[in-house]
Backbone as a ProteinNet text record, in pm:
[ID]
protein_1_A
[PRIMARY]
XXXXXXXXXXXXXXXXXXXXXXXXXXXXXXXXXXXXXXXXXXXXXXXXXXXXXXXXXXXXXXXXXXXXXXXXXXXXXXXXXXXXXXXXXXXXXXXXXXXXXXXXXXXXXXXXXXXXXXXXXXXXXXXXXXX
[TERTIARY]
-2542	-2495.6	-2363.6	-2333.7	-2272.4	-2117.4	-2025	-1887.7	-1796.8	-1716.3	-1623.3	-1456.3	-1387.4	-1284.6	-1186.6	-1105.5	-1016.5	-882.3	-772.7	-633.4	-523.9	-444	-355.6	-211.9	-138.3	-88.6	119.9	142.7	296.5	359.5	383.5	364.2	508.9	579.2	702.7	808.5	776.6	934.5	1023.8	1069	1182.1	1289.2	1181.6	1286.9	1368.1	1460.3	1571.6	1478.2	1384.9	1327.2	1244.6	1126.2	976.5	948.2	854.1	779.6	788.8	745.3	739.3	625.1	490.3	368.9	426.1	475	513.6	593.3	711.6	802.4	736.6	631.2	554.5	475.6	410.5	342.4	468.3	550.8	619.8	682.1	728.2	766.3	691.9	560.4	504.9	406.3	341.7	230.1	292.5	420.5	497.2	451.8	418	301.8	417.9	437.6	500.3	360.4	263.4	163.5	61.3	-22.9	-120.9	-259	-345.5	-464.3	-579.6	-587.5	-703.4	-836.1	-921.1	-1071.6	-1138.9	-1139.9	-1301.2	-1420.8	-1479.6	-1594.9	-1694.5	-1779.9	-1800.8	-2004.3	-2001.2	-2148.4	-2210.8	-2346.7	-2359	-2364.3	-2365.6	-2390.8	-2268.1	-2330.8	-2117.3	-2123.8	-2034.4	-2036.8	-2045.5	-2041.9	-2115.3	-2014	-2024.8	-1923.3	-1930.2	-2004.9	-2028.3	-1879.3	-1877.9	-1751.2	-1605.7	-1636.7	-1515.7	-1492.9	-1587.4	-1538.4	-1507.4	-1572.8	-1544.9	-1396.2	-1350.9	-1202.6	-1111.5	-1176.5	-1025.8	-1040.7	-1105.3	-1086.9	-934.3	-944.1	-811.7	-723.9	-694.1	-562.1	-535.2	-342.4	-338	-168.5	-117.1	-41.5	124.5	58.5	162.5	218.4	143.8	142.9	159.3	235.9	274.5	207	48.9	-66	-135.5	-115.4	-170.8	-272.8	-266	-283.5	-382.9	-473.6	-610.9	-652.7	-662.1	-706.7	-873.6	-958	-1045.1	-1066.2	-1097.2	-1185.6	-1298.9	-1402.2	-1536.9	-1612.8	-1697.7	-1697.3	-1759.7	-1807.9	-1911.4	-1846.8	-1740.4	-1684.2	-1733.6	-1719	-1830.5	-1906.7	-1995.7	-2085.3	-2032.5	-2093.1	-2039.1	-2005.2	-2075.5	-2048.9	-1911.8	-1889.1	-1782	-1657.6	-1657.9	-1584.7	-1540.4	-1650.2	-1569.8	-1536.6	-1596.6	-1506.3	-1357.2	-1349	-1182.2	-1098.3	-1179.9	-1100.3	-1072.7	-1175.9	-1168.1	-1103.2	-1090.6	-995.8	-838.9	-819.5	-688.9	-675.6	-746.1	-733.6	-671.7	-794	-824.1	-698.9	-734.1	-654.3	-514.3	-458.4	-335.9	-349.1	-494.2	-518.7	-539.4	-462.2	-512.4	-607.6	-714.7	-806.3	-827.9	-749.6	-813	-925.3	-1028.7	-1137.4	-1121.7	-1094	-1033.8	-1203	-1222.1	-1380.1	-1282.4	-1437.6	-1321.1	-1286.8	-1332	-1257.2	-1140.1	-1151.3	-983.5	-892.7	-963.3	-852.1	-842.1	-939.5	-923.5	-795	-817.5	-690	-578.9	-587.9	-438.6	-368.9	-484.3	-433.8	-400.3	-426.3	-434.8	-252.2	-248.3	-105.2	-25.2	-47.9	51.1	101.8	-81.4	-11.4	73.7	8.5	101.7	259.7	313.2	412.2	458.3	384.6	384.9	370.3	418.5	314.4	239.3	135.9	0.5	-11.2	111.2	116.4	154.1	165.4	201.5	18.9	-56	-156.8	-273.2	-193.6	-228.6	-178.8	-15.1	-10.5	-50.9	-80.4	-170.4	-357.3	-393.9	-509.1	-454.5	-375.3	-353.5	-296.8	-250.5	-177.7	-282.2	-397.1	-490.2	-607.2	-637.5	-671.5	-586.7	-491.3	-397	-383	-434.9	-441.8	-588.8	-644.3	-796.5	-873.3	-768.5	-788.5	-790.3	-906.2	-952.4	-929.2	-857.1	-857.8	-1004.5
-876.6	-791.2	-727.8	-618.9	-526.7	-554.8	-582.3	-603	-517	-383.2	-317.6	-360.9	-356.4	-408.2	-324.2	-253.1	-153	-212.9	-161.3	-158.3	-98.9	-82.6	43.6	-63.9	-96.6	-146	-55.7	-93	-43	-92.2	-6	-36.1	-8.8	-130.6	-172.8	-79.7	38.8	144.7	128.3	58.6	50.5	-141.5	-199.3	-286.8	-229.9	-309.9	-310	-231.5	-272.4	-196.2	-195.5	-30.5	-59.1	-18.2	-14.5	-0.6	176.3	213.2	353.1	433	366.7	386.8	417.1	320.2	295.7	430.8	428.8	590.6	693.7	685	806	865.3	743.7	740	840.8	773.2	798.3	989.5	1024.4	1134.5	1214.8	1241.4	1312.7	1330	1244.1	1245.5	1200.2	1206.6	1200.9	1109.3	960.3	872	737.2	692.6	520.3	407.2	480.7	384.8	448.4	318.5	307.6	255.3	328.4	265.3	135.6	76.7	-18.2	-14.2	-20.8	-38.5	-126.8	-214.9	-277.1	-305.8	-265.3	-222.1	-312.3	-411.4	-559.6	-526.1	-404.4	-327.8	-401.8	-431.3	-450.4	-350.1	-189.3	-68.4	-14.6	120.9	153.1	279	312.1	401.4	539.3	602.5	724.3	812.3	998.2	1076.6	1048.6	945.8	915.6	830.8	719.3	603	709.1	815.7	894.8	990.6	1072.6	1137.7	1039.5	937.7	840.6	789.4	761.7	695.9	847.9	959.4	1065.6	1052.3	1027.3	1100.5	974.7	873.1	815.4	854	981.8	963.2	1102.9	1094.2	1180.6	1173.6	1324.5	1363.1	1358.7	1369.4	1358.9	1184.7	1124.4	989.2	905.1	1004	935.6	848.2	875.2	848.2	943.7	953.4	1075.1	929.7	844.8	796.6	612.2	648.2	550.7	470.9	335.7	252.1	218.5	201.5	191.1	66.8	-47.3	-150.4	-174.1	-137.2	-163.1	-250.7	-341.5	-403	-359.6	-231.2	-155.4	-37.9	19.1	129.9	281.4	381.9	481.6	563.8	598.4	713.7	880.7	924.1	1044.1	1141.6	1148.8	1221.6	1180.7	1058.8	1042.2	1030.9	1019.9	1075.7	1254	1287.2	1468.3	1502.4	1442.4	1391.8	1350.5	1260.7	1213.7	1309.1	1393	1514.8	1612.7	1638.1	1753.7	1735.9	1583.7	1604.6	1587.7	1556.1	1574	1734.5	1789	1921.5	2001.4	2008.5	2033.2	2044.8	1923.7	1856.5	1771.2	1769.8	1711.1	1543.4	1509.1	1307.1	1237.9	1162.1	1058.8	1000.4	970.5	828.2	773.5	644.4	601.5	449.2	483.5	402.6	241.1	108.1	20.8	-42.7	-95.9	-169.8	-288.2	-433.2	-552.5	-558.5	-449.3	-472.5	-430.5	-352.7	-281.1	-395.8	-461.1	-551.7	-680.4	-673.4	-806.6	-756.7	-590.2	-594.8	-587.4	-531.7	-552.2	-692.6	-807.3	-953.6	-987.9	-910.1	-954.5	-861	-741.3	-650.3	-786.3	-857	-955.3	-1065	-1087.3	-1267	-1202.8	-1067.6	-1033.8	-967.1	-1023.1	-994.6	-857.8	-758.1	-602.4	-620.9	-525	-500.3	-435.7	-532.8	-452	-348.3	-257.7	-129.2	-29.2	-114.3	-36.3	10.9	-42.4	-24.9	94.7	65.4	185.8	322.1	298.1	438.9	477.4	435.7	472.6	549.9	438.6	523.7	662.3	629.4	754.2	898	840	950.2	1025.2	942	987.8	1062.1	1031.4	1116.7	1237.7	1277.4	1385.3	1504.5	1427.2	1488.2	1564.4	1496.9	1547.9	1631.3	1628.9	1752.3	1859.2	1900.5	2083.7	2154.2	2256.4	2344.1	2414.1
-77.4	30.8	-11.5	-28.2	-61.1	44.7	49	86.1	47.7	172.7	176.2	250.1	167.2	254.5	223.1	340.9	303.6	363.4	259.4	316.5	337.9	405.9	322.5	317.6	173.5	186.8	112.8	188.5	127.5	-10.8	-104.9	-226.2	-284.3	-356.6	-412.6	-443.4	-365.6	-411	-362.3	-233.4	-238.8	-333	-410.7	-457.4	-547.4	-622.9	-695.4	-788.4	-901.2	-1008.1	-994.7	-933.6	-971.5	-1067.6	-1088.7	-1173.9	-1215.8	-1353.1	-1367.4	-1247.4	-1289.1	-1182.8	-1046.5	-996.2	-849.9	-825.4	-898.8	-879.7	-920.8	-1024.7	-996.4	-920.8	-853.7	-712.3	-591.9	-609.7	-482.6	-530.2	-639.9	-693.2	-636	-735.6	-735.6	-642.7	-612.3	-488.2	-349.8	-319.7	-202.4	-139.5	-195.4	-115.2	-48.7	54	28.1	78.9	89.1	94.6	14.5	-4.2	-117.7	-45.5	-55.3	37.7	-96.7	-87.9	-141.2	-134.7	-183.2	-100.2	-217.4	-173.4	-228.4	-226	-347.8	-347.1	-391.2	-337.3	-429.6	-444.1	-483.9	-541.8	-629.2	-627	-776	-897.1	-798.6	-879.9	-874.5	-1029.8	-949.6	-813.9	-832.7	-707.4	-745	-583.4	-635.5	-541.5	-556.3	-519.9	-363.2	-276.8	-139.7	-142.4	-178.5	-191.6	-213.2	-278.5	-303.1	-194.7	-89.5	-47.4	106.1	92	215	224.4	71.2	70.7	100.8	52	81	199	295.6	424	507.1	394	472.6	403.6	308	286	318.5	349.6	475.9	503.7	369.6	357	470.2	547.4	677.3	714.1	704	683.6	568.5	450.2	348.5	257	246.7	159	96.9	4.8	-55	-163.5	-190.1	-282.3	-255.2	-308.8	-280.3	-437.4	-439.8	-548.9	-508	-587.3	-538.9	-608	-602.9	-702.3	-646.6	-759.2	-739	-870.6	-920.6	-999.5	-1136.9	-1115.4	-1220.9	-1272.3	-1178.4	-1215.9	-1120	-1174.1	-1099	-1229.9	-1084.8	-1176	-1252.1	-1319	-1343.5	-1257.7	-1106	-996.8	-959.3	-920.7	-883.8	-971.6	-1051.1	-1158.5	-1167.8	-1124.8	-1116.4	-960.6	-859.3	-707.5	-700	-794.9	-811.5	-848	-968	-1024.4	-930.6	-864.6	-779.3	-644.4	-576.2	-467.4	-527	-663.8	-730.3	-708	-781.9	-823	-675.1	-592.7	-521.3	-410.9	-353.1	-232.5	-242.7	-358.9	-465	-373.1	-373.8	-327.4	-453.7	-494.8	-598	-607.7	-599.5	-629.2	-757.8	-772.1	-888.9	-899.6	-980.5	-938.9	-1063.4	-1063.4	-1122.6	-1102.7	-1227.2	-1246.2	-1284.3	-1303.9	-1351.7	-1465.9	-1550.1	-1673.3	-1678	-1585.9	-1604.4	-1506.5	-1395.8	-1392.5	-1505.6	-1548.8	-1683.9	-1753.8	-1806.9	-1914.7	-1841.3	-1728.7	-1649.1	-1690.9	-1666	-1633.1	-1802.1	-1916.5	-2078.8	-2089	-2028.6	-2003.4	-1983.5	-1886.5	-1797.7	-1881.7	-1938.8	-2059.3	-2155.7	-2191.8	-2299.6	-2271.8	-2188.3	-2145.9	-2083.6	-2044.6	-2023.3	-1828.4	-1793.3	-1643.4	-1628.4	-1464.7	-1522.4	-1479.5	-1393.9	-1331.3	-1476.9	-1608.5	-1720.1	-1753.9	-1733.1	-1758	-1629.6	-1489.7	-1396	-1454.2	-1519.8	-1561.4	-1647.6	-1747.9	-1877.1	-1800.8	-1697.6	-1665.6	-1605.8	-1504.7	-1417.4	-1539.2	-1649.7	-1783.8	-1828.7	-1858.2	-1935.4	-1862.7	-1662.7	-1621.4	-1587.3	-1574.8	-1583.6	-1656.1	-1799.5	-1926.8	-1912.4	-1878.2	-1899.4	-1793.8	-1647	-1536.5	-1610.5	-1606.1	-1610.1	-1505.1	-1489.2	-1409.9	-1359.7
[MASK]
+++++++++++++++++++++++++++++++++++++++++++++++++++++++++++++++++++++++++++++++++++++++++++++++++++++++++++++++++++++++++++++++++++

């Protein structure tokens, strides 16, 4: 049985040092909250899960910006959904499978943070937005 659980949780900018991620979050996508959703599929997801999560995020309310964890990852649809409400609608979504939280947790033993490893995804989709 397929299990969604959403959150929107307030995310570490105002301590003493966040993280690079975290201030880039807050910079550029004008966000102080961060919405969550999990996605506990056995499949991955599809541009449905993506246009379902933008509809909570919501510029005026200081969320521009949605994590998604789902355990498979997504499909190629939703993969050009993410791009396009970036492009588009300037909403973040980024979609975290468990491998990507595995290396987060390999970032951590190896002494790094694992928000060093959110910005590396979030860098490399950035790079690769097509106009």
């Amino acid at each position: 049985v397929p299990h969604n659980i959403s959150s929107i949780t307030q995310s570490n900018f105002s301590s003493a040092c966040p993280s690079a991620f975290w201030k880039f979050l807050e910079e550029y996508f004008r966000s102080k909250y961060v919405i969550f959703e999990f996605k506990n599929y056995k499949d991955v997801i599809t541009q449905k899960e993506i246009y379902t999560t933008e509809k909570y995020l919501y510029a005026k309310a200081l969320r521009c910006v949605a994590i998604i964890v789902s355990c498979n990852g997504s499909d190629e649809n939703a993969k050009k959904a993410i791009k396009g409400t970036l492009r588009e609608n300037g909403k973040l979504i980024l979609n975290l499978s468990n491998r990507d939280l595995s290396n987060m947790l390999e970032y951590e033993l190896n002494g790094n943070l694992a928000s060093e490893y959110l910005y590396n995804v979030l860098d490399e989709m950035l790079i690769e937005l097509e106009k």
